[in-house]
CSV table of C-alpha atoms and ligand atoms in Angstrom, one decimal:
chain,number,residue,atom,x,y,z
Y,85,UNK,CA,83.4,35.3,-28.7
Y,86,UNK,CA,83.9,31.7,-28.4
Y,87,UNK,CA,87.5,31.1,-29.3
Y,88,UNK,CA,89.7,27.7,-29.3
Y,89,UNK,CA,93.2,28.2,-29.0
Y,90,UNK,CA,94.4,25.2,-30.6
Y,91,UNK,CA,98.6,24.0,-30.8
Y,92,UNK,CA,101.2,21.9,-29.6
Y,93,UNK,CA,102.2,22.1,-25.6
Y,94,UNK,CA,104.6,25.5,-25.5
Y,95,UNK,CA,103.0,27.5,-28.4
Y,96,UNK,CA,101.2,30.3,-25.9
Y,97,UNK,CA,98.1,29.5,-25.8
Y,98,UNK,CA,98.1,30.1,-22.2
Y,99,UNK,CA,99.5,33.6,-22.4
Y,100,UNK,CA,97.3,34.2,-25.1
Y,101,UNK,CA,94.3,32.9,-23.4
Y,102,UNK,CA,94.6,35.0,-20.7
Y,103,UNK,CA,95.0,38.3,-23.2
Y,104,UNK,CA,92.4,37.2,-25.0
Y,105,UNK,CA,90.0,37.1,-21.4
Y,106,UNK,CA,90.9,40.7,-20.6
Y,107,UNK,CA,90.3,41.9,-24.2
Y,108,UNK,CA,87.0,40.1,-24.5
Y,109,UNK,CA,86.3,40.2,-20.7
Y,110,UNK,CA,85.6,36.7,-21.3
Y,111,UNK,CA,86.7,33.1,-19.1
Y,112,UNK,CA,89.4,30.7,-19.9
Y,113,UNK,CA,88.4,27.4,-19.9
Y,114,UNK,CA,92.0,25.8,-19.4
Y,115,UNK,CA,91.9,22.0,-18.9
Y,116,UNK,CA,95.5,21.7,-18.0
Y,117,UNK,CA,94.6,24.0,-15.2
Y,118,UNK,CA,90.9,22.5,-14.0
Y,119,UNK,CA,92.7,18.8,-13.5
Y,120,UNK,CA,96.0,20.4,-12.1
Y,121,UNK,CA,93.1,21.9,-9.5
Y,122,UNK,CA,91.8,18.4,-8.9
Y,123,UNK,CA,95.5,17.2,-8.3
Y,124,UNK,CA,96.2,19.6,-6.0
Y,125,UNK,CA,92.7,19.6,-4.1
Y,126,UNK,CA,93.5,15.8,-4.0
Y,127,UNK,CA,89.9,14.9,-4.7
Y,128,UNK,CA,88.3,11.8,-6.6
Y,129,UNK,CA,89.5,12.1,-9.9
Y,130,UNK,CA,92.8,14.2,-8.4
Y,131,UNK,CA,93.8,10.8,-7.1
Y,132,UNK,CA,93.1,8.6,-10.9
Y,133,UNK,CA,94.7,11.1,-12.9
Y,134,UNK,CA,98.3,12.2,-10.8
Y,135,UNK,CA,100.4,9.9,-11.7
Y,136,UNK,CA,98.9,10.3,-15.4
Y,137,UNK,CA,99.3,14.5,-15.2
Y,138,UNK,CA,102.7,13.6,-13.9
Y,139,UNK,CA,104.0,11.6,-16.8
Y,140,UNK,CA,102.2,14.1,-19.5
Y,141,UNK,CA,99.9,11.3,-20.3
Y,142,UNK,CA,96.5,11.9,-22.0
Y,143,UNK,CA,93.6,11.8,-19.8
Y,144,UNK,CA,90.3,10.3,-20.3
Y,145,UNK,CA,87.9,11.8,-22.6
Y,146,UNK,CA,85.0,10.9,-19.9
Y,147,UNK,CA,87.3,13.2,-17.6
Y,148,UNK,CA,87.3,15.7,-19.3
Y,149,UNK,CA,84.7,16.6,-20.6
Y,150,UNK,CA,82.6,15.8,-17.4
Y,151,UNK,CA,85.0,19.2,-16.1
Y,152,UNK,CA,84.6,21.2,-18.6
Y,153,UNK,CA,80.2,20.5,-18.8
Y,154,UNK,CA,79.4,22.7,-16.7
Y,155,UNK,CA,81.7,25.8,-17.7
Y,156,UNK,CA,80.4,25.5,-20.7
Y,157,UNK,CA,76.6,25.9,-19.9
Y,158,UNK,CA,77.6,28.6,-17.1
Y,159,UNK,CA,74.8,31.6,-18.4
Y,160,UNK,CA,77.3,34.0,-16.9
Y,161,UNK,CA,80.0,32.7,-19.2
Y,162,UNK,CA,77.9,32.6,-22.4
Y,163,UNK,CA,79.8,33.9,-25.2
Y,164,UNK,CA,82.5,34.2,-23.9
Y,165,UNK,CA,84.5,31.3,-23.3
Y,166,UNK,CA,87.8,30.7,-24.2
Y,167,UNK,CA,89.2,26.9,-24.6
Y,168,UNK,CA,93.0,26.6,-23.8
Y,169,UNK,CA,94.2,22.6,-24.6
Y,170,UNK,CA,90.8,21.5,-25.1
Y,171,UNK,CA,89.5,19.9,-27.6
Y,172,UNK,CA,92.1,18.1,-28.1
Y,173,UNK,CA,90.8,14.3,-29.2
Y,174,UNK,CA,88.0,14.2,-32.1
Y,175,UNK,CA,85.9,12.7,-29.5
Y,176,UNK,CA,86.2,16.1,-27.0
Y,177,UNK,CA,85.8,18.2,-30.2
Y,178,UNK,CA,82.3,16.2,-31.1
Y,179,UNK,CA,81.1,16.7,-27.6
Y,180,UNK,CA,82.4,20.5,-27.6
Y,181,UNK,CA,80.1,20.5,-30.5
Y,182,UNK,CA,77.0,19.0,-28.9
Y,183,UNK,CA,77.3,21.3,-25.6
Y,184,UNK,CA,77.7,24.9,-26.9
Y,185,UNK,CA,74.5,23.4,-29.4
Y,186,UNK,CA,72.7,22.7,-26.4
Y,187,UNK,CA,73.3,26.3,-25.2
Y,188,UNK,CA,72.5,27.9,-28.8
Y,189,UNK,CA,76.1,28.7,-28.7
Y,190,UNK,CA,78.9,28.6,-31.4
Y,191,UNK,CA,83.0,28.3,-32.1
Y,192,UNK,CA,83.0,32.1,-33.3
Y,193,UNK,CA,87.2,31.3,-34.5
Y,194,UNK,CA,89.4,28.6,-34.0
Y,195,UNK,CA,92.8,30.1,-33.7
Y,196,UNK,CA,96.0,27.3,-34.2
Y,197,UNK,CA,99.4,28.2,-33.4
Y,198,UNK,CA,102.0,26.0,-34.8
Y,199,UNK,CA,104.7,25.7,-33.8
Y,200,UNK,CA,107.7,23.4,-34.5
Y,201,UNK,CA,109.1,21.3,-31.7
Y,202,UNK,CA,112.4,22.7,-31.2
Y,203,UNK,CA,111.0,26.0,-30.9
Y,204,UNK,CA,108.7,24.9,-28.0
Y,205,UNK,CA,111.6,22.7,-26.3
Y,206,UNK,CA,113.2,26.1,-25.8
Y,207,UNK,CA,110.3,27.6,-24.5
Y,208,UNK,CA,109.0,25.3,-22.0
Y,209,UNK,CA,112.9,24.8,-20.9
Y,210,UNK,CA,112.5,28.5,-19.6
Y,211,UNK,CA,109.0,28.3,-18.1
Y,212,UNK,CA,110.2,24.8,-16.1
Y,213,UNK,CA,113.0,27.3,-14.7
Y,214,UNK,CA,110.5,30.1,-13.7
Y,215,UNK,CA,106.9,27.8,-12.3
Y,216,UNK,CA,108.9,24.8,-11.6
Y,217,UNK,CA,105.9,23.0,-13.5
Y,218,UNK,CA,107.0,19.1,-12.2
Y,219,UNK,CA,105.5,18.1,-16.3
Y,220,UNK,CA,107.9,20.5,-17.7
Y,221,UNK,CA,110.8,17.8,-17.7
Y,222,UNK,CA,112.4,18.1,-21.1
Y,223,UNK,CA,111.4,13.5,-21.6
Y,224,UNK,CA,107.7,14.4,-20.2
Y,225,UNK,CA,108.2,17.4,-22.9
Y,226,UNK,CA,109.1,15.2,-26.0
Y,227,UNK,CA,106.0,12.6,-24.5
Y,228,UNK,CA,103.7,15.5,-24.2
Y,229,UNK,CA,104.5,17.0,-28.4
Y,230,UNK,CA,104.7,13.8,-29.2
Y,231,UNK,CA,101.3,12.7,-27.8
Y,232,UNK,CA,99.6,15.7,-28.6
Y,233,UNK,CA,100.3,15.3,-32.1
Y,234,UNK,CA,99.4,12.0,-32.5
Y,235,UNK,CA,95.8,12.5,-30.9
Y,236,UNK,CA,95.1,16.4,-32.2
Y,237,UNK,CA,95.7,15.6,-36.1
Y,238,UNK,CA,92.1,14.2,-36.2
Y,239,UNK,CA,90.9,17.9,-34.2
Y,240,UNK,CA,93.3,19.6,-36.4
Y,241,UNK,CA,91.4,18.0,-39.9
Y,242,UNK,CA,88.0,18.3,-38.2
Y,243,UNK,CA,88.6,22.1,-37.5
Y,244,UNK,CA,90.5,23.1,-40.6
Y,245,UNK,CA,87.8,22.8,-42.9
Y,246,UNK,CA,86.0,25.1,-40.4
Y,247,UNK,CA,85.6,28.9,-41.9
Y,248,UNK,CA,86.5,30.4,-38.4
Y,249,UNK,CA,89.8,28.5,-38.5
Y,250,UNK,CA,93.3,30.8,-38.5
Y,251,UNK,CA,96.6,29.4,-38.1
Y,252,UNK,CA,99.0,31.6,-36.8
Y,253,UNK,CA,103.2,31.0,-36.9
Y,254,UNK,CA,103.2,30.5,-32.9
Y,255,UNK,CA,106.9,30.8,-33.4
Y,256,UNK,CA,107.0,34.3,-33.7
Y,257,UNK,CA,107.1,37.2,-30.5
Y,258,UNK,CA,103.6,37.2,-28.0
Y,259,UNK,CA,103.5,40.7,-29.3
Y,260,UNK,CA,103.3,39.5,-33.0
Y,261,UNK,CA,101.3,36.8,-32.2
Y,262,UNK,CA,98.9,39.3,-30.4
Y,263,UNK,CA,98.8,41.6,-33.0
Y,264,UNK,CA,97.4,38.7,-35.6
Y,265,UNK,CA,95.0,37.7,-33.1
Y,266,UNK,CA,93.5,41.3,-32.7
Y,267,UNK,CA,93.4,41.0,-36.5
Y,268,UNK,CA,90.6,38.4,-36.5
Y,269,UNK,CA,88.9,39.3,-33.3
Y,270,UNK,CA,88.4,43.1,-34.6
Y,271,UNK,CA,85.6,42.6,-37.2
M,188,AMP,P1,98.2,21.5,-20.8
M,188,AMP,O1,98.2,22.3,-19.2
M,188,AMP,O2,97.6,22.2,-21.2
M,188,AMP,O3,99.7,21.6,-21.1
M,188,AMP,O4,98.2,20.2,-20.1
M,188,AMP,C1,98.6,19.5,-19.0
M,188,AMP,C2,98.4,17.8,-19.2
M,188,AMP,O5,97.0,18.1,-18.8
M,188,AMP,C3,98.3,17.3,-20.2
M,188,AMP,O6,100.4,16.7,-20.7
M,188,AMP,C4,97.0,16.2,-20.1
M,188,AMP,O7,97.8,15.4,-19.2
M,188,AMP,C5,95.9,16.9,-19.6
M,188,AMP,N1,95.3,17.8,-20.4
M,188,AMP,C6,94.9,19.4,-20.6
M,188,AMP,N2,94.0,19.4,-21.3
M,188,AMP,C7,93.6,17.6,-21.9
M,188,AMP,C8,92.6,17.4,-22.8
M,188,AMP,N3,91.7,18.1,-23.2
M,188,AMP,N4,92.4,15.7,-22.7
M,188,AMP,C9,93.2,15.2,-22.0
M,188,AMP,N5,94.2,15.7,-21.2
M,188,AMP,C10,94.5,16.8,-21.4
């Protein structure tokens, strides 16, 4: 099963991806993690994106598309992909369709974790204290939320027309969200 987890920063995509990775023996593709890793390694890409990452800015489609290309076409990961934080633009969504088609795969499920800004602000405040993520201060958070909403509207529209699109109330407790996800994958 290939699954996309879609929803604003702090909606719980990471938590639910980890659950799905365990449950389905799958592989998480978190573009946020991949990008943070580049910054940490101080690679060529890392140097280019450091500031934008710090400021919660959108990283260019070219860079992000390149980072996921190999992972999507990796035969070991075939039909076991959990996308977390990708795609975030229409161009990324179309690129993903193309990459999947090239390797004879489809998206089996698109899960939209829908959460209001106020709830996300509270959640991320907790995460900031626990994980000390530099992009998690509240100004950055507002920027990331607004940028997310702005850039993902077309993506949301694109996927909401797909029969495999499911919306879940992301303000529910983690366990309740997991239970809802279970009803979609235990078919
Ligand atoms: P995340 O961990 O998904 O919240 O992502 C952290 C940051 O990485 C975002 O604020 C963006 O700066 C960048 N990022 C992650 N995924 C993408 C993507 N698909 N497209 C563009 N930028 C991204």
